[in-house]
Amino acid sequence: MGRRPIIAGNWKMYKVKDEAYAFIYAVNLELPDKELVESVICAPAIFLKDLVKREGENLRIGAQNMHYAQEGAYTGEISAAMLKSYGVDYVVIGHSERRAYFNETDETVNLKLLAAVNQEITPIVCVGESLEIREAGTTDEVVKKQVEKAYLNVSKAEALKTVIAYEPIWAIGTGKTATPEQANDTIRSIRNVLSTLYGKEVAEQVRILYGGSVNTKNVESLLATSDIDGALVGGASLDPTSFLTLVNAAFKKVKNQ
Ligand code: 13P
């Protein structure tokens, strides 16, 4: 059995309540079996409770961030336990927008990863390089460090419960997608880092997604590569028809295997 693909929409700070509900009702009955493709919507925190209530059999809901502490005096923050208590199954951790605008660091990413796994929430751990780094030719080195720091003190069993998203910063929201080769090469090098840390078997099992201007036109060629196990999608996940097209591309891949 190959790695089960994941198509995860990251809505970022888009949609109001009625739009969020309308999306969920539009996709719920159209999604493929979750045993074949994992379809996930990572929504703003305020929607999570309502969306989990409305999620269909084959849809799962994720958060876009959380705090790493179990509980405490952190005004405005949400813990992994709170997410779990509402049935949230995934959480995006270390998105480059949070690293750039909200002081997320490799250290907090590591703590959040551990806290999420501890609550049986699947963390989607984001890594990726800036354009400057890509042009300097040091992408693999930089991404390796991000992965090593994110997985500090993470056991083999815990690592198996995580998902990684490789999102080159220069490709996010720019319409400039990494080529399937570029994305696959970096993802393969991430797999090598996992192999060094945890052994080949773990490295072969952890799902690694690509993110950055994924759309209905480029998704198939990205998924056709050896190591890309799905996509973390911003803009193209906002429209139900477009999201379904992405999920169906993953479904087609599984069926043809
Ligand atoms: P876009 O798909 O809009 O480029 O966003 C990617 C992203 O940041 C997903 O987390």
XYZ file of C-alpha atoms and ligand atoms in Angstrom:
267
model
C 0.000 0.000 0.000
C 1.353 3.419 -0.922
C 1.045 6.482 1.247
C -2.554 7.717 1.358
C -2.725 11.200 -0.196
C -4.001 14.235 1.647
C -5.564 17.286 0.075
C -5.722 19.948 2.766
C -7.278 23.330 2.154
C -5.870 26.190 4.188
C -8.531 28.877 4.143
C -6.262 31.391 5.928
C -8.356 34.447 6.956
C -11.050 34.098 4.323
C -14.817 33.483 4.422
C -17.563 34.420 6.860
C -19.878 31.965 8.551
C -22.461 31.428 5.798
C -19.750 31.029 3.165
C -17.987 28.460 5.312
C -21.191 26.454 5.825
C -22.090 26.671 2.126
C -18.689 25.266 1.197
C -18.995 22.331 3.571
C -22.476 21.412 2.334
C -21.303 21.694 -1.283
C -18.415 19.255 -0.860
C -19.633 16.865 1.845
C -21.387 14.323 -0.369
C -18.962 14.602 -3.265
C -15.721 13.605 -1.552
C -14.047 10.245 -2.159
C -13.723 7.630 0.573
C -11.458 8.928 3.330
C -9.708 5.554 3.391
C -8.406 6.400 -0.086
C -7.856 10.168 0.084
C -7.870 12.372 3.170
C -9.799 15.562 2.468
C -9.181 18.246 5.059
C -10.237 21.867 5.505
C -8.107 23.959 7.863
C -10.405 26.766 8.865
C -10.190 29.882 11.036
C -10.584 28.956 14.710
C -13.964 30.599 15.096
C -15.510 28.194 12.542
C -14.019 24.975 13.856
C -16.778 23.901 16.222
C -19.531 24.447 13.660
C -17.616 22.855 10.810
C -16.779 19.714 12.776
C -20.511 19.390 13.483
C -21.269 19.659 9.789
C -18.400 17.636 8.367
C -19.528 14.699 6.264
C -18.200 11.149 6.479
C -15.214 11.877 4.243
C -14.241 15.367 5.346
C -12.018 16.284 8.266
C -11.496 19.675 9.864
C -8.180 21.178 10.894
C -7.035 24.292 12.711
C -4.483 26.736 11.313
C -2.565 27.240 14.539
C -2.588 26.429 18.257
C -0.579 27.173 21.380
C 1.976 24.666 22.633
C 1.158 24.938 26.343
C -1.283 22.493 27.854
C -3.155 25.399 29.474
C -2.311 28.689 31.101
C -2.557 32.469 31.111
C -2.194 33.006 27.350
C -4.941 35.429 26.424
C -6.378 34.795 22.989
C -4.727 31.440 22.482
C -6.153 27.953 21.915
C -4.624 24.703 23.177
C -4.371 21.299 21.531
C -6.673 19.894 24.221
C -9.326 22.495 23.348
C -9.103 21.570 19.660
C -9.339 17.900 20.539
C -12.364 18.451 22.759
C -14.221 19.814 19.709
C -13.209 16.976 17.409
C -10.587 18.819 15.360
C -8.304 16.264 13.703
C -5.479 18.285 12.121
C -3.545 21.441 12.831
C -1.232 23.439 10.576
C 1.969 24.259 12.425
C 4.709 26.695 11.468
C 3.094 28.111 8.345
C 5.460 30.645 6.793
C 2.875 33.401 7.319
C 2.917 32.660 11.032
C 6.708 32.536 11.016
C 6.850 35.887 9.194
C 4.083 37.830 10.989
C 3.510 36.135 14.348
C 6.950 35.243 15.671
C 6.651 31.514 15.067
C 10.101 29.958 15.388
C 11.584 26.500 14.866
C 11.455 26.134 18.659
C 7.732 26.891 18.957
C 7.056 24.666 15.948
C 8.782 21.830 17.801
C 6.763 22.409 20.984
C 3.509 22.639 19.035
C 4.263 19.441 17.128
C 4.771 17.590 20.416
C 1.635 19.092 21.963
C -0.503 18.180 18.946
C 0.702 14.585 18.751
C 0.178 14.278 22.487
C -3.514 15.078 21.915
C -3.773 12.739 18.917
C -4.184 15.673 16.538
C -2.240 15.316 13.302
C 0.165 18.224 12.883
C 0.833 19.426 9.343
C 4.309 20.806 9.897
C 5.275 23.495 7.385
C 8.799 24.080 6.159
C 10.138 25.963 3.159
C 12.709 28.389 1.874
C 12.654 32.006 0.735
C 13.458 33.011 -2.835
C 16.835 34.268 -1.668
C 17.724 30.840 -0.305
C 16.443 29.049 -3.405
C 18.588 31.313 -5.580
C 21.631 30.851 -3.348
C 21.279 27.088 -3.847
C 21.034 26.285 -0.141
C 17.421 25.103 -0.036
C 18.189 21.536 1.076
C 20.434 22.731 3.897
C 17.917 25.259 5.205
C 14.956 22.904 4.995
C 17.002 20.150 6.656
C 17.635 22.426 9.645
C 13.938 23.323 9.860
C 12.980 19.644 9.899
C 15.667 18.689 12.426
C 14.561 21.462 14.768
C 10.865 20.677 14.353
C 11.508 17.013 15.263
C 13.773 17.618 18.259
C 12.838 15.145 21.054
C 10.161 13.631 18.834
C 10.151 9.825 19.037
C 9.827 7.468 16.112
C 6.251 6.601 17.099
C 5.393 10.305 17.345
C 7.062 11.117 14.031
C 4.828 8.561 12.330
C 1.790 10.561 13.452
C 2.919 13.727 11.701
C 2.542 15.161 8.211
C 4.992 17.591 6.650
C 4.121 20.318 4.148
C 6.921 21.641 1.999
C 5.888 25.171 1.079
C 8.498 27.326 -0.653
C 7.717 30.874 0.468
C 8.243 32.255 -3.028
C 5.478 30.011 -4.347
C 2.804 30.928 -1.793
C 0.038 33.078 -3.211
C 2.261 34.199 -6.065
C 0.988 31.975 -8.867
C 4.603 30.824 -9.178
C 4.434 27.096 -8.475
C 7.589 25.067 -7.932
C 7.999 22.679 -10.845
C 7.076 19.085 -10.032
C 10.808 18.255 -10.212
C 11.821 21.063 -7.824
C 9.109 20.145 -5.342
C 9.790 16.424 -5.583
C 13.558 16.876 -5.181
C 13.181 18.943 -2.012
C 10.587 16.550 -0.651
C 12.933 13.642 -1.334
C 15.644 15.441 0.569
C 13.201 15.947 3.475
C 12.565 12.205 3.380
C 16.333 11.658 3.630
C 16.425 13.825 6.754
C 13.648 11.693 8.266
C 15.556 8.598 7.275
C 18.661 9.811 9.103
C 16.589 10.690 12.168
C 14.257 7.687 12.291
C 15.293 5.113 9.700
C 14.118 4.354 6.210
C 10.857 2.720 7.213
C 9.562 5.819 8.984
C 10.795 8.065 6.172
C 8.836 5.986 3.671
C 5.635 6.234 5.698
C 5.419 9.916 6.646
C 3.256 11.882 4.228
C 4.904 14.971 2.763
C 2.700 17.473 0.951
C 3.590 20.276 -1.406
C 2.091 23.749 -1.005
C 2.446 26.948 -3.001
C 0.097 28.007 -5.814
C -1.345 24.533 -6.279
C -4.363 24.745 -8.576
C -6.648 22.591 -10.680
C -4.251 22.828 -13.633
C -0.977 21.861 -11.987
C -2.161 19.418 -9.337
C -1.976 16.295 -11.484
C 1.633 16.818 -12.528
C 2.642 17.512 -8.916
C 0.896 14.355 -7.707
C 2.431 12.299 -10.505
C 5.870 12.509 -8.853
C 7.405 9.829 -6.656
C 7.415 11.612 -3.315
C 4.655 14.235 -3.242
C 1.809 12.794 -1.180
C -0.740 15.539 -1.608
C -1.140 19.276 -1.309
C -1.667 22.053 1.185
C -3.710 24.542 -0.780
C -4.582 28.175 -0.104
C -6.414 30.102 -2.832
C -7.644 27.103 -4.819
C -9.257 25.568 -1.731
C -11.736 28.404 -1.264
C -14.074 27.378 -4.038
C -15.863 24.034 -3.566
C -15.649 22.999 -7.218
C -11.954 23.738 -7.324
C -11.324 21.891 -4.037
C -13.243 18.868 -5.353
C -11.159 18.885 -8.536
C -7.973 18.758 -6.445
C -9.301 15.930 -4.296
C -10.425 14.028 -7.382
C -6.949 14.329 -8.884
C -5.590 12.558 -5.804
C -8.372 9.977 -6.009
C -7.523 9.296 -9.671
C -3.890 8.757 -8.727
C -4.828 6.222 -6.031
C -7.151 4.357 -8.388
C -4.446 4.093 -11.033
C -1.852 2.691 -8.635
P -1.628 29.285 -2.113
O -2.149 27.930 -2.546
O -2.681 30.345 -2.128
O -0.375 29.650 -2.835
O -1.229 29.134 -0.572
C -0.432 28.081 -0.194
C -0.418 27.992 1.274
O 0.143 28.831 1.944
C -1.120 26.862 1.898
O -0.819 26.772 3.247
